[in-house]
Tab-separated table of N, CA and C in Angstrom:
chain	number	residue	atom	x	y	z
A	1	MET	N	9.092	19.673	-8.416
A	1	MET	CA	9.365	19.606	-6.997
A	1	MET	C	8.541	18.481	-6.356
A	2	GLY	N	7.317	18.281	-6.865
A	2	GLY	CA	6.473	17.221	-6.335
A	2	GLY	C	7.060	15.842	-6.566
A	3	MET	N	7.774	15.692	-7.694
A	3	MET	CA	8.398	14.407	-7.977
A	3	MET	C	9.522	14.118	-6.981
A	4	LEU	N	10.273	15.143	-6.611
A	4	LEU	CA	11.338	14.963	-5.619
A	4	LEU	C	10.755	14.583	-4.261
A	5	TYR	N	9.699	15.297	-3.856
A	5	TYR	CA	9.035	14.954	-2.597
A	5	TYR	C	8.464	13.538	-2.654
A	6	GLY	N	7.903	13.168	-3.799
A	6	GLY	CA	7.371	11.818	-3.957
A	6	GLY	C	8.450	10.761	-3.826
A	7	ALA	N	9.617	11.020	-4.411
A	7	ALA	CA	10.719	10.061	-4.319
A	7	ALA	C	11.217	9.927	-2.887
A	8	ILE	N	11.351	11.051	-2.197
A	8	ILE	CA	11.822	11.012	-0.802
A	8	ILE	C	10.800	10.306	0.086
A	9	LEU	N	9.533	10.670	-0.056
A	9	LEU	CA	8.486	10.027	0.735
A	9	LEU	C	8.364	8.549	0.378
A	10	GLY	N	8.469	8.227	-0.913
A	10	GLY	CA	8.394	6.833	-1.346
A	10	GLY	C	9.525	5.997	-0.787
A	11	LEU	N	10.746	6.531	-0.813
A	11	LEU	CA	11.885	5.809	-0.247
A	11	LEU	C	11.700	5.606	1.250
A	12	THR	N	11.254	6.647	1.934
A	12	THR	CA	11.011	6.537	3.375
A	12	THR	C	9.953	5.477	3.662
A	13	TYR	N	8.867	5.488	2.902
A	13	TYR	CA	7.796	4.508	3.100
A	13	TYR	C	8.308	3.096	2.820
A	14	ASP	N	9.093	2.938	1.745
A	14	ASP	CA	9.642	1.621	1.429
A	14	ASP	C	10.552	1.111	2.542
A	15	VAL	N	11.386	1.968	3.092
A	15	VAL	CA	12.321	1.555	4.143
A	15	VAL	C	11.569	1.153	5.405
A	16	VAL	N	10.543	1.916	5.762
A	16	VAL	CA	9.857	1.682	7.027
A	16	VAL	C	8.827	0.560	6.925
A	17	TYR	N	8.030	0.534	5.851
A	17	TYR	CA	6.860	-0.337	5.831
A	17	TYR	C	6.920	-1.531	4.885
A	18	THR	N	7.719	-1.498	3.848
A	18	THR	CA	7.668	-2.587	2.873
A	18	THR	C	8.936	-3.415	2.913
A	19	GLU	N	8.850	-4.576	2.317
A	19	GLU	CA	9.985	-5.478	2.287
A	19	GLU	C	10.841	-5.276	1.044
A	20	ILE	N	10.334	-4.507	0.090
A	20	ILE	CA	11.048	-4.283	-1.161
A	20	ILE	C	11.257	-2.789	-1.343
A	21	LEU	N	12.494	-2.396	-1.573
A	21	LEU	CA	12.772	-0.988	-1.825
A	21	LEU	C	12.469	-0.659	-3.282
A	22	GLY	N	11.791	0.442	-3.490
A	22	GLY	CA	11.615	0.937	-4.840
A	22	GLY	C	10.204	1.004	-5.350
A	23	ILE	N	9.271	0.251	-4.769
A	23	ILE	CA	7.911	0.259	-5.304
A	23	ILE	C	7.285	1.634	-5.111
A	24	TYR	N	7.218	2.097	-3.895
A	24	TYR	CA	6.650	3.423	-3.641
A	24	TYR	C	7.591	4.519	-4.138
A	25	MET	N	8.900	4.279	-4.050
A	25	MET	CA	9.870	5.280	-4.488
A	25	MET	C	9.732	5.555	-5.984
A	26	PHE	N	9.318	4.578	-6.758
A	26	PHE	CA	9.086	4.782	-8.180
A	26	PHE	C	7.678	5.297	-8.448
A	27	LEU	N	6.686	4.701	-7.799
A	27	LEU	CA	5.293	5.031	-8.121
A	27	LEU	C	4.880	6.439	-7.706
A	28	LEU	N	5.291	6.901	-6.538
A	28	LEU	CA	4.858	8.230	-6.089
A	28	LEU	C	5.354	9.351	-7.000
A	29	PRO	N	6.640	9.387	-7.400
A	29	PRO	CA	7.039	10.440	-8.341
A	29	PRO	C	6.397	10.277	-9.719
A	30	PHE	N	6.226	9.029	-10.155
A	30	PHE	CA	5.595	8.788	-11.456
A	30	PHE	C	4.155	9.290	-11.458
A	31	LEU	N	3.414	9.006	-10.401
A	31	LEU	CA	2.032	9.485	-10.320
A	31	LEU	C	1.983	11.001	-10.148
A	32	ALA	N	2.946	11.584	-9.442
A	32	ALA	CA	3.004	13.051	-9.335
A	32	ALA	C	3.216	13.670	-10.711
A	33	TYR	N	4.066	13.050	-11.513
A	33	TYR	CA	4.290	13.526	-12.882
A	33	TYR	C	3.010	13.422	-13.705
A	34	LEU	N	2.333	12.279	-13.621
A	34	LEU	CA	1.082	12.107	-14.371
A	34	LEU	C	0.011	13.092	-13.919
A	35	ILE	N	-0.072	13.349	-12.627
A	35	ILE	CA	-1.047	14.317	-12.116
A	35	ILE	C	-0.729	15.708	-12.645
A	36	SER	N	0.546	16.084	-12.637
A	36	SER	CA	0.898	17.428	-13.123
A	36	SER	C	0.568	17.574	-14.601
A	37	LYS	N	0.789	16.539	-15.387
A	37	LYS	CA	0.463	16.603	-16.816
A	37	LYS	C	-1.042	16.582	-17.042
A	38	SER	N	-1.767	15.780	-16.271
A	38	SER	CA	-3.223	15.708	-16.466
A	38	SER	C	-3.915	16.987	-16.016
A	39	MET	N	-3.384	17.651	-14.988
A	39	MET	CA	-4.014	18.894	-14.530
A	39	MET	C	-3.800	20.036	-15.518
A	40	LYS	N	-2.774	19.947	-16.360
A	40	LYS	CA	-2.592	20.948	-17.410
A	40	LYS	C	-3.624	20.770	-18.515
A	41	ILE	N	-4.077	19.535	-18.709
A	41	ILE	CA	-5.060	19.240	-19.750
A	41	ILE	C	-6.474	19.485	-19.245
A	42	LEU	N	-6.760	19.058	-18.023
A	42	LEU	CA	-8.104	19.172	-17.461
A	42	LEU	C	-8.369	20.586	-16.975
A	43	GLN	N	-9.638	20.865	-16.712
A	43	GLN	CA	-9.997	22.160	-16.133
A	43	GLN	C	-9.366	22.274	-14.751
A	44	ASN	N	-8.969	23.472	-14.427
A	44	ASN	CA	-8.289	23.684	-13.150
A	44	ASN	C	-9.286	24.209	-12.119
A	45	ASN	N	-10.126	23.314	-11.610
A	45	ASN	CA	-11.023	23.701	-10.521
A	45	ASN	C	-10.940	22.656	-9.415
A	46	ILE	N	-11.573	22.948	-8.327
A	46	ILE	CA	-11.403	22.135	-7.124
A	46	ILE	C	-12.027	20.741	-7.269
A	47	LEU	N	-13.150	20.632	-7.959
A	47	LEU	CA	-13.799	19.334	-8.132
A	47	LEU	C	-12.936	18.403	-8.977
A	48	VAL	N	-12.394	18.915	-10.058
A	48	VAL	CA	-11.530	18.101	-10.917
A	48	VAL	C	-10.273	17.689	-10.158
A	49	ALA	N	-9.712	18.588	-9.376
A	49	ALA	CA	-8.521	18.259	-8.586
A	49	ALA	C	-8.825	17.158	-7.570
A	50	CYS	N	-9.981	17.236	-6.924
A	50	CYS	CA	-10.363	16.212	-5.942
A	50	CYS	C	-10.584	14.860	-6.610
A	51	LEU	N	-11.281	14.853	-7.728
A	51	LEU	CA	-11.521	13.597	-8.443
A	51	LEU	C	-10.218	13.011	-8.986
A	52	THR	N	-9.321	13.865	-9.446
A	52	THR	CA	-8.022	13.394	-9.927
A	52	THR	C	-7.222	12.774	-8.784
A	53	ALA	N	-7.253	13.392	-7.628
A	53	ALA	CA	-6.547	12.840	-6.466
A	53	ALA	C	-7.107	11.471	-6.090
A	54	LEU	N	-8.426	11.331	-6.103
A	54	LEU	CA	-9.032	10.030	-5.789
A	54	LEU	C	-8.694	8.989	-6.846
A	55	LEU	N	-8.717	9.384	-8.115
A	55	LEU	CA	-8.391	8.454	-9.195
A	55	LEU	C	-6.959	7.944	-9.059
A	56	PHE	N	-6.024	8.836	-8.825
A	56	PHE	CA	-4.634	8.412	-8.732
A	56	PHE	C	-4.341	7.675	-7.426
A	57	THR	N	-5.106	7.923	-6.382
A	57	THR	CA	-4.995	7.114	-5.167
A	57	THR	C	-5.435	5.684	-5.460
A	58	ALA	N	-6.526	5.544	-6.206
A	58	ALA	CA	-6.994	4.211	-6.591
A	58	ALA	C	-5.968	3.515	-7.479
A	59	VAL	N	-5.386	4.245	-8.419
A	59	VAL	CA	-4.358	3.665	-9.293
A	59	VAL	C	-3.170	3.190	-8.463
A	60	LEU	N	-2.722	4.002	-7.523
A	60	LEU	CA	-1.603	3.620	-6.659
A	60	LEU	C	-1.914	2.340	-5.896
A	61	GLU	N	-3.082	2.274	-5.287
A	61	GLU	CA	-3.446	1.093	-4.499
A	61	GLU	C	-3.542	-0.163	-5.369
A	62	VAL	N	-4.141	-0.045	-6.547
A	62	VAL	CA	-4.293	-1.211	-7.424
A	62	VAL	C	-2.936	-1.674	-7.944
A	63	VAL	N	-2.069	-0.746	-8.322
A	63	VAL	CA	-0.741	-1.134	-8.809
A	63	VAL	C	0.065	-1.804	-7.699
A	64	ILE	N	0.007	-1.272	-6.501
A	64	ILE	CA	0.712	-1.896	-5.372
A	64	ILE	C	0.157	-3.291	-5.105
A	65	PHE	N	-1.166	-3.436	-5.164
A	65	PHE	CA	-1.772	-4.753	-4.973
A	65	PHE	C	-1.296	-5.726	-6.054
A	66	GLN	N	-1.267	-5.278	-7.303
A	66	GLN	CA	-0.821	-6.155	-8.389
A	66	GLN	C	0.650	-6.541	-8.221
A	67	MET	N	1.471	-5.611	-7.776
A	67	MET	CA	2.878	-5.942	-7.517
A	67	MET	C	2.995	-6.980	-6.401
A	68	ASN	N	2.175	-6.850	-5.379
A	68	ASN	CA	2.194	-7.831	-4.289
A	68	ASN	C	1.702	-9.194	-4.759
A	69	ILE	N	0.751	-9.219	-5.673
A	69	ILE	CA	0.301	-10.495	-6.251
A	69	ILE	C	1.436	-11.133	-7.051
A	70	ILE	N	2.099	-10.336	-7.888
A	70	ILE	CA	3.191	-10.858	-8.711
A	70	ILE	C	4.314	-11.412	-7.838
A	71	LEU	N	4.618	-10.733	-6.755
A	71	LEU	CA	5.708	-11.154	-5.871
A	71	LEU	C	5.267	-12.146	-4.798
A	72	SER	N	4.012	-12.577	-4.851
A	72	SER	CA	3.432	-13.560	-3.926
A	72	SER	C	3.411	-13.080	-2.481
A	73	PHE	N	3.250	-11.767	-2.271
A	73	PHE	CA	3.093	-11.236	-0.924
A	73	PHE	C	1.629	-11.132	-0.526
A	74	ALA	N	0.725	-11.164	-1.496
A	74	ALA	CA	-0.707	-11.052	-1.211
A	74	ALA	C	-1.388	-12.343	-1.639
A	75	ASP	N	-2.301	-12.803	-0.814
A	75	ASP	CA	-3.006	-14.035	-1.143
A	75	ASP	C	-4.515	-13.837	-1.175
A	76	MET	N	-4.965	-12.634	-1.477
A	76	MET	CA	-6.399	-12.367	-1.566
A	76	MET	C	-6.755	-12.023	-2.999
A	77	GLY	N	-8.007	-12.236	-3.339
A	77	GLY	CA	-8.486	-11.881	-4.659
A	77	GLY	C	-8.779	-10.393	-4.755
A	78	PHE	N	-9.070	-9.944	-5.984
A	78	PHE	CA	-9.323	-8.522	-6.180
A	78	PHE	C	-10.587	-8.076	-5.454
A	79	GLY	N	-11.607	-8.918	-5.400
A	79	GLY	CA	-12.838	-8.556	-4.697
A	79	GLY	C	-12.602	-8.304	-3.220
A	80	GLU	N	-11.838	-9.185	-2.608
A	80	GLU	CA	-11.510	-9.004	-1.188
A	80	GLU	C	-10.633	-7.770	-0.986
A	81	PHE	N	-9.687	-7.558	-1.897
A	81	PHE	CA	-8.844	-6.362	-1.828
A	81	PHE	C	-9.690	-5.099	-1.934
A	82	ALA	N	-10.621	-5.094	-2.874
A	82	ALA	CA	-11.475	-3.915	-3.057
A	82	ALA	C	-12.321	-3.665	-1.816
A	83	GLU	N	-12.842	-4.736	-1.226
A	83	GLU	CA	-13.703	-4.594	-0.049
A	83	GLU	C	-12.922	-4.182	1.197
A	84	ARG	N	-11.756	-4.764	1.389
A	84	ARG	CA	-11.004	-4.529	2.628
A	84	ARG	C	-10.054	-3.339	2.568
A	85	ARG	N	-9.557	-3.015	1.384
A	85	ARG	CA	-8.527	-1.978	1.325
A	85	ARG	C	-8.878	-0.823	0.395
A	86	LEU	N	-9.289	-1.107	-0.830
A	86	LEU	CA	-9.470	-0.048	-1.821
A	86	LEU	C	-10.623	0.885	-1.468
A	87	ILE	N	-11.794	0.337	-1.221
A	87	ILE	CA	-12.965	1.175	-0.925
A	87	ILE	C	-12.779	1.956	0.379
A	88	PRO	N	-12.324	1.330	1.483
A	88	PRO	CA	-12.088	2.136	2.692
A	88	PRO	C	-11.041	3.234	2.490
A	89	THR	N	-9.992	2.934	1.731
A	89	THR	CA	-8.974	3.948	1.458
A	89	THR	C	-9.562	5.124	0.705
A	90	LEU	N	-10.350	4.833	-0.322
A	90	LEU	CA	-10.946	5.911	-1.111
A	90	LEU	C	-11.961	6.704	-0.298
A	91	LEU	N	-12.724	6.024	0.551
A	91	LEU	CA	-13.700	6.741	1.384
A	91	LEU	C	-13.012	7.651	2.402
A	92	LEU	N	-11.947	7.165	3.023
A	92	LEU	CA	-11.219	8.008	3.979
A	92	LEU	C	-10.534	9.183	3.284
A	93	ASN	N	-9.995	8.945	2.095
A	93	ASN	CA	-9.403	10.046	1.343
A	93	ASN	C	-10.458	11.057	0.933
A	94	LEU	N	-11.629	10.584	0.544
A	94	LEU	CA	-12.722	11.491	0.187
A	94	LEU	C	-13.150	12.316	1.392
A	95	ALA	N	-13.252	11.681	2.552
A	95	ALA	CA	-13.615	12.417	3.769
A	95	ALA	C	-12.567	13.479	4.091
A	96	PHE	N	-11.295	13.128	3.963
A	96	PHE	CA	-10.235	14.103	4.216
A	96	PHE	C	-10.307	15.260	3.228
A	97	ILE	N	-10.563	14.950	1.966
A	97	ILE	CA	-10.670	15.999	0.946
A	97	ILE	C	-11.836	16.919	1.256
A	98	ILE	N	-12.972	16.350	1.617
A	98	ILE	CA	-14.156	17.167	1.913
A	98	ILE	C	-13.900	18.068	3.118
A	99	ILE	N	-13.265	17.522	4.145
A	99	ILE	CA	-13.015	18.299	5.361
A	99	ILE	C	-11.971	19.389	5.136
A	100	SER	N	-10.936	19.094	4.375
A	100	SER	CA	-9.816	20.038	4.269
A	100	SER	C	-9.815	20.896	3.014
A	101	CYS	N	-10.652	20.607	2.070
A	101	CYS	CA	-10.602	21.265	0.769
A	101	CYS	C	-10.846	22.768	0.853
A	102	TYR	N	-11.963	23.166	1.361
A	102	TYR	CA	-12.303	24.585	1.371
A	102	TYR	C	-11.486	25.403	2.368
A	103	PRO	N	-11.161	24.893	3.563
A	103	PRO	CA	-10.252	25.668	4.420
A	103	PRO	C	-8.883	25.905	3.766
A	104	LEU	N	-8.361	24.899	3.075
A	104	LEU	CA	-7.087	25.088	2.387
A	104	LEU	C	-7.214	26.087	1.248
A	105	LYS	N	-8.327	26.028	0.526
A	105	LYS	CA	-8.549	26.973	-0.569
A	105	LYS	C	-8.607	28.401	-0.032
A	106	ARG	N	-9.318	28.599	1.057
A	106	ARG	CA	-9.403	29.937	1.664
A	106	ARG	C	-8.041	30.415	2.158
A	107	MET	N	-7.276	29.519	2.762
A	107	MET	CA	-5.955	29.895	3.250
A	107	MET	C	-5.050	30.313	2.088
A	108	ILE	N	-5.099	29.575	0.993
A	108	ILE	CA	-4.289	29.920	-0.175
A	108	ILE	C	-4.729	31.259	-0.757
A	109	GLU	N	-6.038	31.490	-0.823
A	109	GLU	CA	-6.533	32.771	-1.328
A	109	GLU	C	-6.087	33.919	-0.429
A	110	MET	N	-6.119	33.719	0.890
A	110	MET	CA	-5.673	34.765	1.813
A	110	MET	C	-4.178	35.037	1.655
A	111	LEU	N	-3.384	33.984	1.465
A	111	LEU	CA	-1.952	34.172	1.257
A	111	LEU	C	-1.679	34.902	-0.053
A	112	ASP	N	-2.474	34.604	-1.089
A	112	ASP	CA	-2.332	35.324	-2.356
A	112	ASP	C	-2.657	36.800	-2.181
A	113	LEU	N	-3.713	37.097	-1.425
A	113	LEU	CA	-4.080	38.495	-1.183
A	113	LEU	C	-3.001	39.215	-0.382
A	114	GLN	N	-2.412	38.538	0.596
A	114	GLN	CA	-1.336	39.144	1.380
A	114	GLN	C	-0.122	39.427	0.505
A	115	GLY	N	0.170	38.515	-0.401
A	115	GLY	CA	1.308	38.697	-1.298
A	115	GLY	C	1.096	39.844	-2.265
A	116	GLU	N	-0.142	40.061	-2.681
A	116	GLU	CA	-0.443	41.155	-3.601
A	116	GLU	C	-0.368	42.507	-2.912
A	117	THR	N	-0.740	42.582	-1.628
A	117	THR	CA	-0.744	43.863	-0.923
A	117	THR	C	0.655	44.286	-0.481
A	118	GLU	N	1.580	43.367	-0.394
A	118	GLU	CA	2.932	43.714	0.070
A	118	GLU	C	3.787	44.231	-1.030
């Protein structure tokens, strides 16, 4: 189901924000597939899930940057890309994960308890 959502979101993002259709539409479902397979192999705890999300966010950003380099849409080096886009993106994602992680975990646990009592 995550792959379908990734494809729909990727297509929407490509239509609205990018000049080429298909980059996000392909990458988001592909990364969702890789995340689902890697989470079956790795331990299933919140820290591993957070680190996996950050890792695949970095992979997405680097692959998109490389595609833009290949297509001559980007004219900056990797150092400038890392300083201006990659590191701020990862820091903001980390902040969002830290802020939302435990409230979401508690909400899911409460929903599980409600489902068990009904």
